[in-house]
Amino acid sequence: MANNDPKAKKPRQIDVLDPQDDSVIDQVPRHTAQEMHEAVGRAAHATERATRMPVHERMRVLRDAADYVENHRQDFVETIAREGVKTINEARSEVARAIWTLRLSADETRRIVGNTIAFDQRPGSENRFGYSRRIPVGVIGAITPFNDPLNLVCHKVGPAIAGGNTVIVKPHSATPLSALKLAEAFEYAGVEEGILQVITGDGSDAGDALVTDERVRMISFTGGRKTGTKIIQRGGLKKYGMELGSNSPTIVMDDADLEQAIPMIVGGAIAAAGQNCLHVQRLLLHESIYERARDMFAEAMSRIRYGDKRSEDTDMGPLIDRAAADRVEQGIREALDAGARCLTGGERDGNFLAPTVLENVPDTAEVAVEEVFGPVTCVSPFRDEDEAIARANAVDYGLQAGIFTSNVDTAFRIADALECGGVMINDSSDYRLDAMPFGGVKGSGIGREGVGYVLNEMTEPKVYCFNIRFPRGWT
Ligand code: NAD
């Protein structure tokens, strides 16, 4: 019988489940806070070795790890498609991106440069000459979510090693296997002991120990806003990279090519069954095309095939667990009770939810203001550009947005006015290149990922200033 007492001792192992049928596929250690502190000790001990690793050696390690993932591609694909929410096709694309992210990290390593400083800009400093170089932060704690269990880990591990840091990954307990496999790739690449560790365990225990350990100089976190806020409160004085959630809008103007736009919007609405920080949650349609675009979208969503993740014919997988499916179902129900209309979807089967399109959703409903993190999209009409912008900006998130229009002036004006980290023109909010700066404003986070950009966060400038004693009479 299940023990629901929160104080009850938890088993030493965490069961890793396949979310589509809750079958146990593996077990990983439930490391304790004490064990996490010991891991931090090993990482702190290894920082000098990591710092002294020459650039060519960091590049070699990253390239060899990428080659390992490439040579074991199928294994990584199946791991993601078993432990995670992605279909086999989505898992293939994630593995390809992960290899790219590691190679990009190798490339960026040689671009970690400082700059010379014009000390002679201040009278009296004419004799000074100097420069800055970028030095590693030290021990980095990388805390990752379940939705991209490999590539988002690469986005932290690759730049951390490129920057000469040591890194401890605390993967999500639902999807730890991809991160553990990535550690095998780095072991194959010959990364020295203590430079990379993957420590599995509960967020509130092992994760909290990583956050609160003063030897950890930076927390690079991707996950929910509530968890991110708690981490900053608990962690105190250290650096933070916060990649949080969103409630992304995609705006369709009256001059958009709907035949092109609708399939792209559907793709962004169902990727990872909506468990995607760039998920098209709010679809804003110009009133003159509202009915046609809405019907095209709802019809395309109703044709999405969801089910067995490992089938080549499946478009969309399940939610990560029953609690997540309960939460999203509850959000839909609450919106319907408040007057929303369901155009398609709404059905639930175990951890699966049908792609769901809602209209007439009150602005105060949870699915309108908060991140839904499920396959639910709210459609609504707008009168003009100003209203589209106001509605898009009306939430306390701002990761990315999409705009469809054939008028470049319109695109520029709206893109300029949107409060977010990136605007995709003639695409949905759901596009990311791993090399671009990626992150949000408002409640969507702090800082930017994207390999070259996060490398800046994972290193710090150190200034070297020479007070040169010139010989008398030297000019
Ligand atoms: P989550 O916040 O539940 O968990 C994320 C990680 O934090 C997990 O590893 C978890 O174990 C750990 N954690 C939980 N409590 C902790 C604590 N007290 N101390 C330390 N660690 C703790 O998030 P999730 O459900 O895995 O992921 C979904 C969220 O991630 C969504 O909001 C999504 O939008 C966001 N996300 C953002 C991006 C981005 O790049 N902006 C990308 C992917 C996902």
Coordinates of C-alpha atoms and ligand atoms in Angstrom, one line a residue:
M1 CA 0.0 0.0 0.0
A2 CA 1.3 3.5 -0.8
N3 CA 2.7 5.4 2.1
N4 CA 1.4 9.0 1.8
D5 CA 3.1 10.3 5.0
P6 CA 5.4 13.0 3.7
K7 CA 7.8 12.4 6.7
A8 CA 8.1 8.7 5.9
K9 CA 11.6 7.6 4.9
K10 CA 11.8 7.4 1.1
P11 CA 13.4 4.5 -0.6
R12 CA 17.1 4.8 -1.5
Q13 CA 16.3 4.3 -5.2
I14 CA 14.1 6.4 -7.5
D15 CA 12.0 4.4 -10.0
V16 CA 12.2 5.9 -13.4
L17 CA 8.8 5.4 -15.1
D18 CA 7.8 5.4 -18.8
P19 CA 5.1 8.2 -18.6
Q20 CA 2.9 6.5 -21.2
D21 CA 2.1 3.5 -19.1
D22 CA 3.8 4.2 -15.7
S23 CA 5.9 1.0 -16.1
V24 CA 9.2 1.0 -14.3
I25 CA 12.1 1.2 -16.8
D26 CA 15.0 1.7 -14.5
Q27 CA 16.1 2.8 -11.0
V28 CA 18.6 5.5 -10.0
P29 CA 20.1 6.4 -6.6
R30 CA 18.2 8.8 -4.5
H31 CA 21.3 10.7 -3.3
T32 CA 20.9 12.5 -0.1
A33 CA 21.9 16.1 0.8
Q34 CA 25.0 14.7 2.5
E35 CA 26.0 12.9 -0.6
M36 CA 25.5 16.0 -2.7
H37 CA 27.7 18.0 -0.3
E38 CA 30.4 15.3 -0.8
A39 CA 30.0 15.7 -4.6
V40 CA 30.5 19.4 -4.2
G41 CA 33.7 18.7 -2.2
R42 CA 35.0 16.5 -5.1
A43 CA 34.0 19.3 -7.6
A44 CA 35.8 22.0 -5.5
H45 CA 38.9 19.8 -5.3
A46 CA 38.9 19.4 -9.1
T47 CA 38.5 23.2 -9.9
E48 CA 42.2 23.8 -10.2
R49 CA 42.6 21.0 -12.7
A50 CA 39.5 22.2 -14.7
T51 CA 40.9 25.8 -14.7
R52 CA 44.3 24.6 -15.9
M53 CA 42.9 22.4 -18.7
P54 CA 44.3 24.1 -21.9
V55 CA 41.8 25.3 -24.5
H56 CA 42.8 22.6 -27.0
E57 CA 42.1 19.9 -24.3
R58 CA 38.7 21.3 -23.4
M59 CA 37.9 21.3 -27.1
R60 CA 39.0 17.8 -27.6
V61 CA 37.0 16.5 -24.6
L62 CA 33.8 18.3 -25.9
R63 CA 34.3 17.0 -29.4
D64 CA 35.0 13.4 -28.3
A65 CA 31.9 13.6 -26.1
A66 CA 29.9 14.8 -29.1
D67 CA 31.3 11.9 -31.2
Y68 CA 30.3 9.4 -28.5
V69 CA 26.7 10.7 -28.5
E70 CA 26.7 10.5 -32.3
N71 CA 28.1 7.0 -32.3
H72 CA 25.5 5.9 -29.7
R73 CA 22.7 8.0 -31.3
Q74 CA 20.1 5.3 -31.3
D75 CA 20.6 4.5 -27.6
F76 CA 20.2 8.2 -26.7
V77 CA 17.1 8.5 -28.9
E78 CA 15.5 5.5 -27.2
T79 CA 16.4 6.7 -23.7
I80 CA 14.7 10.0 -24.3
A81 CA 11.7 8.4 -25.9
R82 CA 11.3 6.0 -23.0
E83 CA 11.9 8.1 -19.9
G84 CA 10.5 11.3 -21.3
V85 CA 7.4 12.7 -23.0
K86 CA 8.8 12.9 -26.5
T87 CA 7.9 10.8 -29.5
I88 CA 10.7 8.9 -31.2
N89 CA 10.8 11.6 -33.9
E90 CA 11.1 14.4 -31.4
A91 CA 13.8 12.4 -29.5
R92 CA 15.8 12.1 -32.8
S93 CA 15.7 15.8 -33.2
E94 CA 16.8 16.4 -29.6
V95 CA 19.8 14.1 -29.9
A96 CA 20.9 15.8 -33.2
R97 CA 20.7 19.2 -31.4
A98 CA 22.6 17.9 -28.4
I99 CA 25.5 16.8 -30.6
W100 CA 25.4 20.2 -32.2
T101 CA 25.3 21.9 -28.8
L102 CA 28.4 20.0 -27.7
R103 CA 30.3 20.8 -30.9
L104 CA 29.3 24.4 -30.6
S105 CA 30.7 24.4 -27.1
A106 CA 34.0 23.1 -28.4
D107 CA 34.1 25.8 -31.1
E108 CA 33.2 28.6 -28.6
T109 CA 36.0 27.5 -26.3
R110 CA 38.6 29.3 -28.4
R111 CA 36.6 32.5 -28.4
I112 CA 36.7 33.0 -24.7
V113 CA 38.7 36.2 -24.8
G114 CA 39.0 39.3 -22.7
N115 CA 39.9 42.8 -24.0
T116 CA 42.5 45.4 -23.6
I117 CA 41.6 48.4 -21.4
A118 CA 42.4 52.0 -22.2
F119 CA 43.7 53.0 -18.8
D120 CA 45.1 56.2 -20.2
Q121 CA 41.6 57.6 -20.5
R122 CA 42.0 59.1 -17.1
P123 CA 44.7 61.8 -16.5
G124 CA 47.3 60.3 -14.2
S125 CA 46.9 56.8 -15.6
E126 CA 49.0 57.3 -18.7
N127 CA 51.6 54.8 -17.4
R128 CA 49.1 52.0 -17.0
F129 CA 48.5 49.3 -19.5
G130 CA 46.3 46.3 -19.1
Y131 CA 43.8 43.8 -20.2
S132 CA 41.1 41.5 -18.9
R133 CA 40.9 37.7 -19.4
R134 CA 37.9 35.6 -18.6
I135 CA 38.4 33.2 -15.7
P136 CA 36.1 30.3 -14.7
V137 CA 33.4 30.8 -12.1
G138 CA 34.4 27.6 -10.2
V139 CA 31.8 25.0 -9.2
I140 CA 28.6 25.2 -11.2
G141 CA 25.4 23.5 -10.1
A142 CA 23.2 22.6 -13.1
I143 CA 19.6 21.9 -12.3
T144 CA 17.6 20.6 -15.3
P145 CA 13.9 19.9 -16.2
F146 CA 12.3 16.8 -17.7
N147 CA 11.2 18.1 -21.1
D148 CA 14.5 18.2 -22.9
P149 CA 16.5 15.7 -20.8
L150 CA 19.6 15.7 -22.9
N151 CA 20.0 18.9 -24.9
L152 CA 19.2 21.2 -21.9
V153 CA 21.9 19.3 -19.9
C154 CA 24.3 19.8 -22.8
H155 CA 23.5 23.5 -22.8
K156 CA 24.9 23.7 -19.2
V157 CA 27.7 21.0 -19.3
G158 CA 29.2 22.0 -22.6
P159 CA 29.7 25.7 -21.8
A160 CA 30.7 24.9 -18.1
I161 CA 33.6 22.7 -19.3
A162 CA 34.5 25.1 -22.2
G163 CA 34.8 27.8 -19.5
G164 CA 37.1 25.8 -17.3
N165 CA 34.6 25.1 -14.6
T166 CA 33.6 22.0 -12.7
V167 CA 29.9 21.1 -12.9
I168 CA 27.4 19.0 -11.0
V169 CA 24.2 18.1 -12.8
K170 CA 21.1 17.5 -10.8
P171 CA 18.7 16.1 -13.4
H172 CA 14.9 15.9 -13.0
S173 CA 14.0 12.7 -11.1
A174 CA 11.6 11.7 -13.8
T175 CA 14.2 11.8 -16.6
P176 CA 17.7 11.2 -15.1
L177 CA 18.8 8.5 -17.6
S178 CA 19.7 10.8 -20.5
A179 CA 22.0 12.9 -18.2
L180 CA 23.6 9.8 -16.8
K181 CA 24.3 8.6 -20.4
L182 CA 25.8 11.9 -21.2
A183 CA 28.2 11.4 -18.3
E184 CA 29.3 8.2 -19.9
A185 CA 30.1 10.2 -23.1
F186 CA 32.3 12.5 -21.1
E187 CA 33.9 9.6 -19.3
Y188 CA 34.7 8.1 -22.7
A189 CA 36.2 11.5 -23.6
G190 CA 38.5 11.3 -20.6
V191 CA 37.2 14.2 -18.6
E192 CA 39.0 14.1 -15.2
E193 CA 37.3 13.0 -12.0
G194 CA 35.3 15.6 -10.3
I195 CA 35.0 17.9 -13.3
L196 CA 31.6 16.5 -14.3
Q197 CA 29.3 14.7 -12.0
V198 CA 25.6 13.7 -12.4
I199 CA 24.0 13.3 -9.0
T200 CA 20.4 12.1 -9.0
G201 CA 18.0 12.8 -6.1
D202 CA 15.1 14.8 -5.0
G203 CA 15.0 18.5 -5.7
S204 CA 14.0 19.4 -2.2
D205 CA 16.9 17.4 -0.7
A206 CA 19.9 16.8 -3.0
G207 CA 18.9 19.8 -5.2
D208 CA 18.6 22.0 -2.2
A209 CA 22.0 20.9 -0.9
L210 CA 23.5 21.9 -4.2
V211 CA 21.8 25.3 -4.1
T212 CA 22.8 26.1 -0.5
D213 CA 26.4 24.8 -0.6
E214 CA 28.6 27.9 -0.4
R215 CA 31.3 26.3 -2.5
V216 CA 28.9 26.3 -5.5
R217 CA 29.5 29.6 -7.2
M218 CA 26.8 29.6 -9.8
I219 CA 23.4 27.8 -10.2
S220 CA 22.4 27.4 -13.8
F221 CA 18.7 26.4 -13.5
T222 CA 16.1 25.5 -16.1
G223 CA 12.7 24.8 -14.7
G224 CA 9.5 26.2 -13.3
R225 CA 9.2 29.8 -12.0
K226 CA 8.2 28.8 -8.5
T227 CA 11.2 26.5 -8.1
G228 CA 13.5 29.1 -9.6
T229 CA 12.3 31.7 -7.1
K230 CA 12.8 29.3 -4.2
I231 CA 16.3 28.5 -5.4
I232 CA 17.3 32.2 -5.4
Q233 CA 15.9 32.6 -2.0
R234 CA 17.7 29.6 -0.6
G235 CA 21.0 30.0 -2.5
G236 CA 22.0 33.5 -1.3
L237 CA 25.1 35.1 -2.7
K238 CA 26.1 33.4 -5.9
K239 CA 25.5 33.8 -9.6
Y240 CA 22.3 32.6 -11.2
G241 CA 21.2 31.7 -14.6
M242 CA 17.4 31.3 -14.6
E243 CA 15.6 29.8 -17.6
L244 CA 12.0 29.7 -16.5
G245 CA 8.7 29.1 -18.1
S246 CA 6.4 31.2 -20.2
N247 CA 2.9 31.6 -21.7
S248 CA 3.9 32.5 -25.2
P249 CA 1.7 34.4 -27.7
T250 CA 1.7 33.9 -31.4
I251 CA 0.0 36.7 -33.4
V252 CA -1.5 36.2 -36.8
M253 CA -2.3 39.4 -38.8
D254 CA -4.9 39.7 -41.5
D255 CA -2.3 39.6 -44.3
A256 CA -0.7 36.3 -43.1
D257 CA -0.4 33.3 -45.3
L258 CA -2.6 30.9 -43.3
E259 CA -1.7 27.8 -45.3
Q260 CA 1.9 28.4 -44.3
A261 CA 1.1 29.6 -40.7
I262 CA -1.3 27.0 -39.4
P263 CA 0.9 23.9 -39.7
M264 CA 3.8 25.8 -38.0
I265 CA 1.5 27.0 -35.2
V266 CA 0.2 23.4 -34.7
G267 CA 3.8 22.2 -34.5
G268 CA 4.5 24.7 -31.7
A269 CA 1.3 23.8 -29.9
I270 CA 1.9 20.1 -29.6
A271 CA 5.7 19.8 -29.4
A272 CA 6.6 17.6 -26.3
A273 CA 2.8 17.5 -25.7
G274 CA 2.9 21.2 -24.8
Q275 CA 5.5 20.7 -22.2
N276 CA 7.8 23.1 -23.8
C277 CA 8.8 26.5 -22.6
L278 CA 8.1 28.0 -26.1
H279 CA 4.7 26.3 -26.4
V280 CA 2.1 28.3 -28.3
Q281 CA -0.3 28.8 -25.5
R282 CA -2.1 31.9 -26.7
L283 CA -3.0 32.3 -30.4
L284 CA -4.1 35.8 -31.2
L285 CA -5.9 36.1 -34.5
H286 CA -6.9 39.3 -36.3
E287 CA -10.7 39.6 -36.2
S288 CA -11.1 39.7 -40.0
I289 CA -9.6 36.2 -40.3
Y290 CA -10.6 35.0 -36.9
E291 CA -13.2 32.4 -37.8
R292 CA -11.3 30.9 -40.8
A293 CA -7.9 30.7 -39.0
R294 CA -9.5 29.4 -35.8
D295 CA -11.4 26.6 -37.7
M296 CA -8.3 25.7 -39.7
F297 CA -6.2 25.5 -36.4
A298 CA -8.8 23.5 -34.5
E299 CA -9.3 21.1 -37.4
A300 CA -5.5 20.5 -37.7
M301 CA -5.2 20.0 -34.0
S302 CA -8.0 17.4 -34.0
R303 CA -6.0 15.4 -36.6
I304 CA -3.0 15.1 -34.3
R305 CA -2.2 11.4 -33.5
Y306 CA -1.2 10.9 -29.9
G307 CA -0.3 7.7 -28.2
D308 CA 2.7 5.2 -28.3
K309 CA 5.8 7.4 -28.3
R310 CA 7.9 4.8 -30.0
S311 CA 5.6 4.5 -33.1
E312 CA 6.8 6.4 -36.1
D313 CA 3.2 7.5 -36.8
T314 CA 2.7 9.2 -33.5
D315 CA 2.7 13.0 -33.4
M316 CA 2.4 13.6 -29.7
G317 CA 3.2 11.8 -26.5
P318 CA 1.9 11.9 -22.9
L319 CA 2.2 14.3 -20.0
I320 CA 5.1 13.5 -17.6
D321 CA 2.9 12.0 -14.9
R322 CA -0.5 11.7 -13.5
A323 CA -0.2 14.9 -11.3
A324 CA 0.7 16.9 -14.4
A325 CA -2.2 15.5 -16.4
D326 CA -4.5 16.2 -13.4
R327 CA -3.2 19.8 -13.2
V328 CA -3.8 20.5 -17.0
E329 CA -7.2 18.8 -17.0
Q330 CA -8.2 20.9 -14.0
G331 CA -7.0 24.1 -15.8
I332 CA -9.2 23.2 -18.8
R333 CA -12.2 22.4 -16.5
E334 CA -11.8 25.7 -14.6
A335 CA -11.7 27.7 -17.9
L336 CA -14.8 25.9 -19.2
D337 CA -16.7 26.6 -15.9
A338 CA -15.8 30.2 -16.4
G339 CA -17.4 30.4 -19.8
A340 CA -14.7 29.1 -22.2
R341 CA -15.6 26.9 -25.2
C342 CA -13.7 23.8 -26.2
L343 CA -13.3 23.6 -30.0
T344 CA -11.4 20.3 -30.0
G345 CA -9.8 18.0 -27.4
G346 CA -10.3 18.1 -23.7
E347 CA -10.4 14.2 -23.5
R348 CA -8.0 12.5 -21.1
D349 CA -6.7 8.9 -21.2
G350 CA -4.3 8.1 -18.4
N351 CA -1.4 10.5 -18.8
F352 CA -2.5 11.5 -22.3
L353 CA -4.5 14.6 -23.0
A354 CA -5.9 15.3 -26.5
P355 CA -4.6 18.5 -28.2
T356 CA -7.1 21.0 -26.9
V357 CA -8.2 24.3 -28.3
L358 CA -10.2 26.7 -26.2
E359 CA -11.8 30.0 -27.1
N360 CA -13.6 32.7 -25.1
V361 CA -11.2 32.0 -22.2
P362 CA -11.6 34.7 -19.5
D363 CA -8.4 36.8 -19.1
T364 CA -8.3 35.8 -15.4
A365 CA -8.4 32.0 -16.0
E366 CA -5.3 30.0 -15.0
V367 CA -4.8 28.8 -18.6
A368 CA -4.8 32.4 -19.8
V369 CA -2.3 33.9 -17.3
E370 CA -0.1 31.1 -16.0
E371 CA 2.0 28.5 -17.9
V372 CA -0.2 25.6 -18.8
F373 CA 2.7 23.2 -19.7
G374 CA 0.3 20.9 -21.6
P375 CA -1.2 20.6 -25.1
V376 CA -3.7 23.4 -24.6
T377 CA -3.9 26.6 -26.8
C378 CA -6.3 29.5 -26.1
V379 CA -7.4 31.4 -29.3
S380 CA -8.8 34.9 -29.3
P381 CA -9.5 37.7 -31.7
F382 CA -8.0 41.2 -31.7
R383 CA -9.0 44.4 -33.5
D384 CA -5.7 46.0 -34.4
E385 CA -2.0 46.0 -33.8
D386 CA -2.2 47.9 -30.5
E387 CA -4.7 45.4 -29.0
A388 CA -2.5 42.5 -30.2
I389 CA 0.5 43.9 -28.5
A390 CA -1.4 44.8 -25.3
R391 CA -2.8 41.3 -25.1
A392 CA 0.5 39.6 -25.9
N393 CA 2.2 41.6 -23.1
A394 CA -0.6 41.2 -20.6
V395 CA 1.1 38.3 -18.7
D396 CA 4.0 38.3 -16.3
Y397 CA 6.1 36.1 -18.6
G398 CA 8.2 37.0 -21.7
L399 CA 10.3 34.3 -23.3
Q400 CA 9.4 34.3 -27.0
A401 CA 6.6 35.3 -29.3
G402 CA 5.6 34.6 -32.9
I403 CA 4.1 36.9 -35.5
F404 CA 2.7 36.0 -38.9
T405 CA 2.4 38.8 -41.4
S406 CA 3.5 39.6 -44.9
N407 CA 4.2 43.3 -44.1
V408 CA 7.7 43.9 -42.9
D409 CA 6.7 47.3 -41.3
T410 CA 4.0 45.6 -39.2
A411 CA 6.4 42.8 -38.2
F412 CA 9.0 45.3 -37.1
R413 CA 6.6 47.5 -35.1
I414 CA 5.0 44.6 -33.3
A415 CA 8.3 42.8 -32.7
D416 CA 9.7 46.0 -31.2
A417 CA 6.8 46.4 -28.8
L418 CA 6.7 42.8 -27.5
E419 CA 8.1 42.3 -24.1
C420 CA 10.1 39.1 -24.5
G421 CA 13.6 37.7 -25.2
G422 CA 13.0 36.7 -28.8
V423 CA 10.4 37.3 -31.6
M424 CA 10.0 34.8 -34.4
I425 CA 8.6 36.5 -37.6
N426 CA 6.6 34.2 -39.8
D427 CA 7.1 31.4 -37.3
S428 CA 5.4 30.4 -34.1
S429 CA 7.0 31.2 -30.7
D430 CA 8.5 27.7 -30.8
Y431 CA 11.8 28.2 -32.6
R432 CA 15.2 28.0 -31.2
L433 CA 18.7 27.8 -32.6
D434 CA 21.1 26.5 -30.0
A435 CA 23.7 29.2 -30.9
M436 CA 21.3 32.2 -30.4
P437 CA 20.9 34.1 -27.1
F438 CA 18.0 32.4 -25.4
G439 CA 16.1 33.5 -22.3
G440 CA 13.3 35.6 -21.1
V441 CA 12.3 38.9 -19.5
K442 CA 9.8 39.4 -16.6
G443 CA 8.9 36.1 -14.9
S444 CA 10.6 34.0 -17.6
G445 CA 14.1 34.3 -16.2
I446 CA 17.4 36.0 -15.7
G447 CA 20.3 35.8 -18.1
R448 CA 20.7 34.1 -21.4
E449 CA 21.6 30.6 -22.5
G450 CA 22.9 29.8 -26.0
V451 CA 26.4 28.5 -25.9
G452 CA 28.5 31.6 -26.6
Y453 CA 26.2 33.7 -24.4
V454 CA 26.1 31.4 -21.3
L455 CA 29.8 31.1 -21.6
N456 CA 30.0 34.8 -20.7
E457 CA 27.9 34.0 -17.6
M458 CA 30.0 31.0 -16.7
T459 CA 33.3 33.0 -16.8
E460 CA 34.2 36.3 -15.1
P461 CA 36.6 39.1 -16.3
K462 CA 39.8 39.4 -14.3
V463 CA 41.8 42.5 -14.8
Y464 CA 45.6 42.7 -15.2
C465 CA 46.9 46.2 -14.9
F466 CA 50.6 47.0 -15.4
N467 CA 52.0 50.2 -13.9
I468 CA 54.9 50.6 -16.2
R469 CA 57.9 52.5 -15.1
F470 CA 59.1 54.2 -18.3
P471 CA 62.7 55.5 -18.4
R472 CA 63.1 59.2 -17.8
G473 CA 62.8 61.2 -20.9
W474 CA 60.8 58.4 -22.7
T475 CA 57.9 59.8 -24.7
Ligands
NAD1 P1 10.6 22.0 -12.0 O1 10.9 23.4 -11.5 O2 9.6 21.2 -11.3 O3 12.0 21.1 -11.8 C1 13.2 21.5 -12.4 C2 14.4 21.0 -11.6 O4 14.4 21.6 -10.3 C3 14.3 19.5 -11.3 O5 15.6 18.9 -11.5 C4 13.9 19.4 -9.9 O6 14.3 18.2 -9.2 C5 14.6 20.6 -9.3 N1 14.1 21.1 -8.0 C6 12.9 21.1 -7.6 N2 12.8 21.7 -6.4 C7 14.0 22.1 -6.1 C8 14.6 22.8 -5.0 N3 13.9 23.1 -3.9 N4 15.9 23.0 -5.0 C9 16.7 22.7 -6.0 N5 16.2 22.0 -7.1 C10 14.9 21.7 -7.1 O7 10.4 22.1 -13.5 P2 10.0 20.9 -14.6 O8 8.6 20.5 -14.3 O9 11.0 19.9 -14.7 O10 10.1 21.8 -15.9 C11 9.1 22.5 -16.4 C12 9.5 24.0 -16.3 O11 10.7 24.3 -17.0 C13 8.5 24.8 -17.1 O12 8.1 25.9 -16.4 C14 9.2 25.1 -18.4 O13 8.7 26.2 -19.1 C15 10.6 25.3 -17.9 N6 11.6 25.3 -18.9 C16 12.2 26.4 -19.3 C17 13.1 26.4 -20.3 C18 13.9 27.6 -20.7 O14 14.9 27.5 -21.4 N7 13.4 28.8 -20.4 C19 13.4 25.2 -21.0 C20 12.7 24.0 -20.6 C21 11.8 24.1 -19.6

